[in-house]
Tab-separated table of C-alpha atoms and ligand atoms in Angstrom:
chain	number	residue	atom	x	y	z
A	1	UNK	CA	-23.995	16.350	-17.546
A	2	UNK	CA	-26.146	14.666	-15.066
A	3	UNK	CA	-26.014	16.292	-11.797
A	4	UNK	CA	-27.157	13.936	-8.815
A	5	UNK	CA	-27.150	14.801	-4.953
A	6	UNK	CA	-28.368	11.221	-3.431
A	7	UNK	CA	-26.345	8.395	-2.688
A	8	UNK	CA	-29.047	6.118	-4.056
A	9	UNK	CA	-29.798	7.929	-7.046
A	10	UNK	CA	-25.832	8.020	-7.911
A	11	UNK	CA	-25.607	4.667	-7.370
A	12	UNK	CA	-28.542	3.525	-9.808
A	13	UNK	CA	-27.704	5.562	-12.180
A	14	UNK	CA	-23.984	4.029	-11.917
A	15	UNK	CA	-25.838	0.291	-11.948
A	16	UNK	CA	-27.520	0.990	-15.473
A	17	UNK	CA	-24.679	2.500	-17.202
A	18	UNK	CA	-22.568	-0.504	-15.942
A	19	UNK	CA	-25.262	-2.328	-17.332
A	20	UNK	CA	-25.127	-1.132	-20.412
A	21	UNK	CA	-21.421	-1.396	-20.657
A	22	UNK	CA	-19.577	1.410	-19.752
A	23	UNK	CA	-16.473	1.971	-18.105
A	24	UNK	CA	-16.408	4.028	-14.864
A	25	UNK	CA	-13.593	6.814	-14.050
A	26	UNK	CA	-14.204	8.562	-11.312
A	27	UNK	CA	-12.299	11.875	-10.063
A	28	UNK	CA	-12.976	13.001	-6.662
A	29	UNK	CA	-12.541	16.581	-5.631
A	30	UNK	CA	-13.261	19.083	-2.785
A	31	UNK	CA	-14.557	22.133	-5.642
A	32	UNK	CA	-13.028	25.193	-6.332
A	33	UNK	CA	-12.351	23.608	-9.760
A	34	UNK	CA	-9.326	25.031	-11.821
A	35	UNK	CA	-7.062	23.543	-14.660
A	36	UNK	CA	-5.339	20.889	-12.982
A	37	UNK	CA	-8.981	19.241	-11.530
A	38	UNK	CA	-9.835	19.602	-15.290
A	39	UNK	CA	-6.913	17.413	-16.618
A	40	UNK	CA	-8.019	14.936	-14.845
A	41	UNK	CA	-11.535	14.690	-16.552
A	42	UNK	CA	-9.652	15.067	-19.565
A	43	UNK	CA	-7.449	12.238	-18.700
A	44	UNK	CA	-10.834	10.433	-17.635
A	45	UNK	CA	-12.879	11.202	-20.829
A	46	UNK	CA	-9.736	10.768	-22.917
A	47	UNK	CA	-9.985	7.152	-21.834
A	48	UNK	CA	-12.832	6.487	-22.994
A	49	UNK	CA	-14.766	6.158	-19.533
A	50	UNK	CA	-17.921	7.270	-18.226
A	51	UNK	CA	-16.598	10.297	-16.298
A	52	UNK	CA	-18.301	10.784	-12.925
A	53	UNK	CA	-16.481	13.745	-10.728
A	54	UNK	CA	-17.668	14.205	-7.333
A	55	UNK	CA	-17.123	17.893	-5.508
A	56	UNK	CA	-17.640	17.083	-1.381
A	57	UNK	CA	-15.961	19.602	1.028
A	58	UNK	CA	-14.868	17.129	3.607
A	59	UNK	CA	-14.384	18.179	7.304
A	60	UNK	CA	-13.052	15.433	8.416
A	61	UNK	CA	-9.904	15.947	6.433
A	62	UNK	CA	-9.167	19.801	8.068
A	63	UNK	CA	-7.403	19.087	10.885
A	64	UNK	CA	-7.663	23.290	11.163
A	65	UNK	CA	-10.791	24.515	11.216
A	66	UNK	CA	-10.290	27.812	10.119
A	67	UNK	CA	-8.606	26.335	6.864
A	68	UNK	CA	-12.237	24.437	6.267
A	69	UNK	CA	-14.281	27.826	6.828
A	70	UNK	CA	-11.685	29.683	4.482
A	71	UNK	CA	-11.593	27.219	2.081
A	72	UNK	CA	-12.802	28.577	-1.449
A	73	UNK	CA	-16.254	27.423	-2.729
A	74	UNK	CA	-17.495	28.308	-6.579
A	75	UNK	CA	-19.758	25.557	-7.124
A	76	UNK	CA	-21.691	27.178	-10.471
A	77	UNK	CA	-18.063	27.853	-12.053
A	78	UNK	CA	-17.107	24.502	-11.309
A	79	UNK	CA	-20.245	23.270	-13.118
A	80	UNK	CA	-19.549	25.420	-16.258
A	81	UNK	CA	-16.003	23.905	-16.053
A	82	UNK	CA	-16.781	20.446	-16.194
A	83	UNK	CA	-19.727	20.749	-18.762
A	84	UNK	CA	-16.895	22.631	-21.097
A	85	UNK	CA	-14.676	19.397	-20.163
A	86	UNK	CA	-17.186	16.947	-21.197
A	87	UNK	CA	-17.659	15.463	-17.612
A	88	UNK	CA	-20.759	13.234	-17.614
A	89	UNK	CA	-21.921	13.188	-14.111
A	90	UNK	CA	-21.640	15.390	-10.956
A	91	UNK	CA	-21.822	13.992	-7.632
A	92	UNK	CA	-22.667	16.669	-5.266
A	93	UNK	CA	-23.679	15.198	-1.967
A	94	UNK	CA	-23.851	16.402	1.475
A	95	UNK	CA	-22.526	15.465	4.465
A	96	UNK	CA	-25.813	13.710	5.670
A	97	UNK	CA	-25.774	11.708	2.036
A	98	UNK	CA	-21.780	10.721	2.231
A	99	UNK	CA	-21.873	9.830	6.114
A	100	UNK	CA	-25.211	8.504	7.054
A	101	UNK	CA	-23.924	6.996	10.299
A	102	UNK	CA	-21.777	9.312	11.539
A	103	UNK	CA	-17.964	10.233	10.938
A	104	UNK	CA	-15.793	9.158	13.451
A	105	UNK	CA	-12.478	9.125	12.333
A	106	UNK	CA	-11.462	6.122	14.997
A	107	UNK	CA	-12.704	3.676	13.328
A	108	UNK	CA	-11.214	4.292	9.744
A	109	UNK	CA	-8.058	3.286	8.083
A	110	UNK	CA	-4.440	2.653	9.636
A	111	UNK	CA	-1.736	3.347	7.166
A	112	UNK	CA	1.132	3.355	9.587
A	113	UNK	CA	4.468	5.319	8.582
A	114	UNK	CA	2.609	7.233	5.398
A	115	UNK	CA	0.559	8.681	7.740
A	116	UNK	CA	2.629	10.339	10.236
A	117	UNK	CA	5.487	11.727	7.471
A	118	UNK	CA	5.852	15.157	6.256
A	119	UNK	CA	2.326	16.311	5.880
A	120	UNK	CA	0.809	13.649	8.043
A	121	UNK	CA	3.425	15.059	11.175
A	122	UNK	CA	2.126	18.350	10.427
A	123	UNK	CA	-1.773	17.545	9.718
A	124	UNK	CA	-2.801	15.164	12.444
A	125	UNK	CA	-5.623	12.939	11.369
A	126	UNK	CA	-5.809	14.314	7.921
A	127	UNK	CA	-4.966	11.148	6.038
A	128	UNK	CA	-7.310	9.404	8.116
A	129	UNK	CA	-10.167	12.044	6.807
A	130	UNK	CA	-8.523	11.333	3.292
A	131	UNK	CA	-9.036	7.788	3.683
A	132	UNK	CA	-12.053	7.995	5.486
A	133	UNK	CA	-14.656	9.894	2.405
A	134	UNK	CA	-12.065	8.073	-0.611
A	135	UNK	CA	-13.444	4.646	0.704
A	136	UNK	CA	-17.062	6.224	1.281
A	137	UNK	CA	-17.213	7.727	-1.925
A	138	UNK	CA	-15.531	4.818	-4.086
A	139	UNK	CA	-18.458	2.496	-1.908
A	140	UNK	CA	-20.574	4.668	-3.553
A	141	UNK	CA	-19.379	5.140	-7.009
A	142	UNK	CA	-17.419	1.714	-7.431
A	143	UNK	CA	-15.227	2.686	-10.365
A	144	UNK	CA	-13.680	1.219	-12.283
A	145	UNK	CA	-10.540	3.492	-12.503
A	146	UNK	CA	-9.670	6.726	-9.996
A	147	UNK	CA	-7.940	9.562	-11.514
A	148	UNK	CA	-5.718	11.380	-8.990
A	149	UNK	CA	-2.855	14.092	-9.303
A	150	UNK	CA	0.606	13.815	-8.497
A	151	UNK	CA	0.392	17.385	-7.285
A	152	UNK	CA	-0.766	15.980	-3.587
A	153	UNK	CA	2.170	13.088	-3.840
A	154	UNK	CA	1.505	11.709	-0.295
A	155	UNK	CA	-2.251	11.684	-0.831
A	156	UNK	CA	-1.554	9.063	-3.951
A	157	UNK	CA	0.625	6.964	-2.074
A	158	UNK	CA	-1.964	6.711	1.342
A	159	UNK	CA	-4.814	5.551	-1.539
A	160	UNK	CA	-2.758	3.564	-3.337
A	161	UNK	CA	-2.370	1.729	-0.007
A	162	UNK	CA	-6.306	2.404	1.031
A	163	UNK	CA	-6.850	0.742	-2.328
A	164	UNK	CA	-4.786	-2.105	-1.510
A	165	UNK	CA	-6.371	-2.470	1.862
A	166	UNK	CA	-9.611	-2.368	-0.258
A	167	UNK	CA	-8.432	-5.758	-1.865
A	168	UNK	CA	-10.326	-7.013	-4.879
A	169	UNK	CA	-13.607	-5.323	-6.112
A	170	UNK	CA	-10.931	-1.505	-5.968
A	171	UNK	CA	-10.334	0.518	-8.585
A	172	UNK	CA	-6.908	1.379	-10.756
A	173	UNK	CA	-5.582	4.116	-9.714
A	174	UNK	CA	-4.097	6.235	-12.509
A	175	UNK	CA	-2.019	9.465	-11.417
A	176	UNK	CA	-2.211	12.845	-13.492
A	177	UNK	CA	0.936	15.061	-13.529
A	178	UNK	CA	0.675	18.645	-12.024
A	179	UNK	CA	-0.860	21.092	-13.708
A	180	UNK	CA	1.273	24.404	-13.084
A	181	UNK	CA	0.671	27.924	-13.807
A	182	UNK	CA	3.461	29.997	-16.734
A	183	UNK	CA	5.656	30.722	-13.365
A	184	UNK	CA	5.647	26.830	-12.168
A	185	UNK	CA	3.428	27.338	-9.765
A	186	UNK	CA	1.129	24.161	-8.802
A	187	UNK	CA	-2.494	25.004	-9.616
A	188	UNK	CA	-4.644	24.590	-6.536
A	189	UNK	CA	-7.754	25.454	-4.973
A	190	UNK	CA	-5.986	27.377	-2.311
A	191	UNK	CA	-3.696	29.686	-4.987
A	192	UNK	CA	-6.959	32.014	-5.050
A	193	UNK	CA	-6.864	33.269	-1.515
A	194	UNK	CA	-3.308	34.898	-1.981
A	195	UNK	CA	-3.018	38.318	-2.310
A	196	UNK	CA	-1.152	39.914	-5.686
A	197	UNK	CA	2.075	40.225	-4.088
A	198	UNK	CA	2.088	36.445	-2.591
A	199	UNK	CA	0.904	35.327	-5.868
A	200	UNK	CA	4.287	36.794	-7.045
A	201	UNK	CA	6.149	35.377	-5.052
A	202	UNK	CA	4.733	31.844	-4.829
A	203	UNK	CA	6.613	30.714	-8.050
A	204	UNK	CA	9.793	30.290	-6.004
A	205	UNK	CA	8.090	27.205	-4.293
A	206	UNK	CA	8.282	25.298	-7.981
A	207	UNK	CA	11.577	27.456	-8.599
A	208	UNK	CA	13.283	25.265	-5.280
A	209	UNK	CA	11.928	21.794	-6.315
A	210	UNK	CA	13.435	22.465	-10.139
A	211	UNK	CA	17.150	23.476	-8.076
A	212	UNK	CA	16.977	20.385	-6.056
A	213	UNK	CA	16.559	18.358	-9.175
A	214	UNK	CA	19.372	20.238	-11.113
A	215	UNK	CA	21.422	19.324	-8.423
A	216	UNK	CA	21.373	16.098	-7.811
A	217	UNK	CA	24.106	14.780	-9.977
A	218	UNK	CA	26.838	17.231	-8.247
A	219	UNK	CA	25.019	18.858	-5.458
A	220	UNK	CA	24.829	18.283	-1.411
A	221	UNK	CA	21.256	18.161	-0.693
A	222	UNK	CA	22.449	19.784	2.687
A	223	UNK	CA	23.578	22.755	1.133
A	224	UNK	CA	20.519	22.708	-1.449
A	225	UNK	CA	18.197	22.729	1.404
A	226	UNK	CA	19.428	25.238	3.157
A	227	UNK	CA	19.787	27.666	0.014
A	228	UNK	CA	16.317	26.845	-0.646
A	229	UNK	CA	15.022	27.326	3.206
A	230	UNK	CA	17.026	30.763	2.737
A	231	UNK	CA	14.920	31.765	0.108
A	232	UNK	CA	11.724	30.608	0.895
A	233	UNK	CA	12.327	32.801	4.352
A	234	UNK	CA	13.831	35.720	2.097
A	235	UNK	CA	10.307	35.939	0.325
A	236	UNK	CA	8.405	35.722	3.270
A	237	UNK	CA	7.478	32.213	3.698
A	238	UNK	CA	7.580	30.093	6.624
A	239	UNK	CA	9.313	26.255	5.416
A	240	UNK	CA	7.659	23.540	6.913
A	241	UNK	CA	9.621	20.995	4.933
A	242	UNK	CA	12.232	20.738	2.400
A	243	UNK	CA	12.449	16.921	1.907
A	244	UNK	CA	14.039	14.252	-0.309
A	245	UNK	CA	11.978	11.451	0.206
A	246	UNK	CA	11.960	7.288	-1.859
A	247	UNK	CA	9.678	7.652	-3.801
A	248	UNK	CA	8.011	4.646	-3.679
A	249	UNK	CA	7.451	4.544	0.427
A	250	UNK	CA	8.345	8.202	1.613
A	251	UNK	CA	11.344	6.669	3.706
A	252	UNK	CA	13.291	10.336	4.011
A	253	UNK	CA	16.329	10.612	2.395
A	254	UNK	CA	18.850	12.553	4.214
A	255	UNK	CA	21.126	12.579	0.418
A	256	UNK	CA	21.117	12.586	-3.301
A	257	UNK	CA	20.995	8.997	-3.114
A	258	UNK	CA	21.477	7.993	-6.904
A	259	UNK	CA	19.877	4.592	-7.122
A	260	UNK	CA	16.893	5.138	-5.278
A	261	UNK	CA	13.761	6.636	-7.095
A	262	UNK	CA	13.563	9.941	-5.382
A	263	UNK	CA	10.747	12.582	-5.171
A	264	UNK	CA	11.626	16.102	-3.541
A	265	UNK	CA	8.984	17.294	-1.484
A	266	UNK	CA	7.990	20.887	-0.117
A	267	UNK	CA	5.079	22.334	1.926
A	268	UNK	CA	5.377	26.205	2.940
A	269	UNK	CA	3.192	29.058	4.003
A	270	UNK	CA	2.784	32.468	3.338
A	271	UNK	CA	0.906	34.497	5.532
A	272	UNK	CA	-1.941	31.771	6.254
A	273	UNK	CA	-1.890	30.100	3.099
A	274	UNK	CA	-0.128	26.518	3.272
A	275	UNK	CA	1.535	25.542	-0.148
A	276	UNK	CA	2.599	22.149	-1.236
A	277	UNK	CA	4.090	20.364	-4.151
A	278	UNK	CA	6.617	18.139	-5.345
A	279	UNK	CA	9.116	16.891	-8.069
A	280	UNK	CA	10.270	13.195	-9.273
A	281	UNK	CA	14.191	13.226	-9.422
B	1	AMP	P1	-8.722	18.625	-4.297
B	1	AMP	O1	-9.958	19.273	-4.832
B	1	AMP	O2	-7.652	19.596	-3.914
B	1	AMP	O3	-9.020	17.591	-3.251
B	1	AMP	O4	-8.092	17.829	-5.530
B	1	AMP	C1	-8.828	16.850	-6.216
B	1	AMP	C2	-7.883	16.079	-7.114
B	1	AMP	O5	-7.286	16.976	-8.051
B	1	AMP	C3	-6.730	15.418	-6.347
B	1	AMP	O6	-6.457	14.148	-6.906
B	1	AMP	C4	-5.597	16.381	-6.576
B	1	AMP	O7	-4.319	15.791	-6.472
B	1	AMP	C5	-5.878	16.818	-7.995
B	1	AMP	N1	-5.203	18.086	-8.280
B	1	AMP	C6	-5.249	19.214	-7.520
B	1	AMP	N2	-4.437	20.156	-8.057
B	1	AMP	C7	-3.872	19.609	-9.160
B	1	AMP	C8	-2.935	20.071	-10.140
B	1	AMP	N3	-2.415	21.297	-10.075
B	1	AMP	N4	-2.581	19.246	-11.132
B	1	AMP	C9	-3.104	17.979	-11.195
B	1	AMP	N5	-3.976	17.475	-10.302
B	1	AMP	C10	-4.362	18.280	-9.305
């Protein structure tokens, strides 16, 4: 695996493989590498592309600060991970390399309604960081394909649309299903900084989403909700949401509504950890 830390040498090294015919996939992450990062190299190499995975903490995505400094960081695991997975190049920049100018977030991306639903009403400015280093680092890396996980639903859908506001030279975007621990619980970077007994608990999260999808034929998503808010609170979390949402625009859904492709959505924290994850009805 090639490790590279420049903008310049990333890019010429993406030129000459171009050059010489390859394919580029490329799978951006923010480190802390575990399973679910890892399926989507294997989804990547699996394809047959050159497999270029980029680890950048970005700050301009933490609207809380304090979720930035606590945010895990294991950057010589990661490595070992994605030599085991086959990944061919690692993009490690800093923040000097991936915003050279500056990083204002006023003068990035608009993406209207996605941006100020469910975790965008909750995380102000956070899709704008999102869209903000996506189009730096696909400027950068100009692949071919991007490999993202369903696991961070509304994430998908704001760079499927920063994609589309990209117009022609963008990438396909291909989405990964979740990767979830033997209890259902969504892998994520975040799952290490709960304690044994959250950890036990945090299985219910998964636990919901599979109730509101068992119900859907027979059940009131009222009544779901609230057995599901219940708990959530009875195992100590606090609910942000419990949504039903289309699933191709996140237009909330106040019902089952049969006919409509549906995803059910939840975020919740326990103690200062903030969960998320979804199902597809
Ligand atoms: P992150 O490092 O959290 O920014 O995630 C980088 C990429 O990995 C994003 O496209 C995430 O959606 C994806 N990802 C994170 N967790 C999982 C998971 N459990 N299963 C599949 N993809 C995931």
């Amino acid at each position: 695996m090639v490790i590279l830390k420049q903008t310049k040498d990333i890019q010429n090294f993406i030129a000459q493989q171009k050059a010489a015919g390859k394919r580029i996939g490329f799978i951006p992450t923010m480190g802390a590498l575990h399973s679910g990062h890892i399926s989507l190299v294997n989804k990547c190499v699996a394809d047959n592309m050159l497999s270029v995975c980029s680890i950048f903490l970005n700050p301009t995505q933490f609207n809380d600060k304090k979720d930035l400094e606590k945010y895990p960081v294991s950057t010589e695991k990661d490595i070992e991970l994605l030599l085991r997975a086959g990944c061919d190049v690692l993009f490690l920049p800093s923040a000097a390399e991936v915003y050279p100018g500056g990083s204002d977030l006023a003068t990035t991306f608009d993406f209207g309604y996605l941006e100020t639903v469910l975790e965008g009403a909750t995380r102000p400015g956070h899709f704008k960081g999102v869209g903000q280093v996506v189009a730096r680092l696909l400027d950068i890396v100009k692949p071919h394909t991007l490999y993202l996980g369903q696991k961070d639903y509304q994430q998908c859908m704001v760079i499927k649309e920063l994609v589309h506001q990209l117009g022609n030279s963008s990438p396909v975007v291909t989405i990964c299903p979740t990767t979830r621990e033997a209890d259902g619980l969504a892998m994520s970077s975040r799952n290490r900084r709960l304690t044994t007994p959250q950890r036990a608990l945090a299985g219910i999260i998964y636990q919901c989403l599979v109730s509101i999808q068992a119900k859907q034929d027979n059940g009131n998503f009222d009544i779901v909700k609230k057995e599901c808010e219940e708990l959530l609170t009875a195992k100590g979390f606090v609910t942000e949401y419990v949504a039903l949402a289309n699933a191709n625009d996140l237009t909330l859904l106040q019902q089952y509504t049969p006919d409509t492709p549906t995803v059910a959505l939840i975020a919740a924290r326990i103690g200062d950890i903030r969960l998320i994850d979804n199902i597809l009805l």
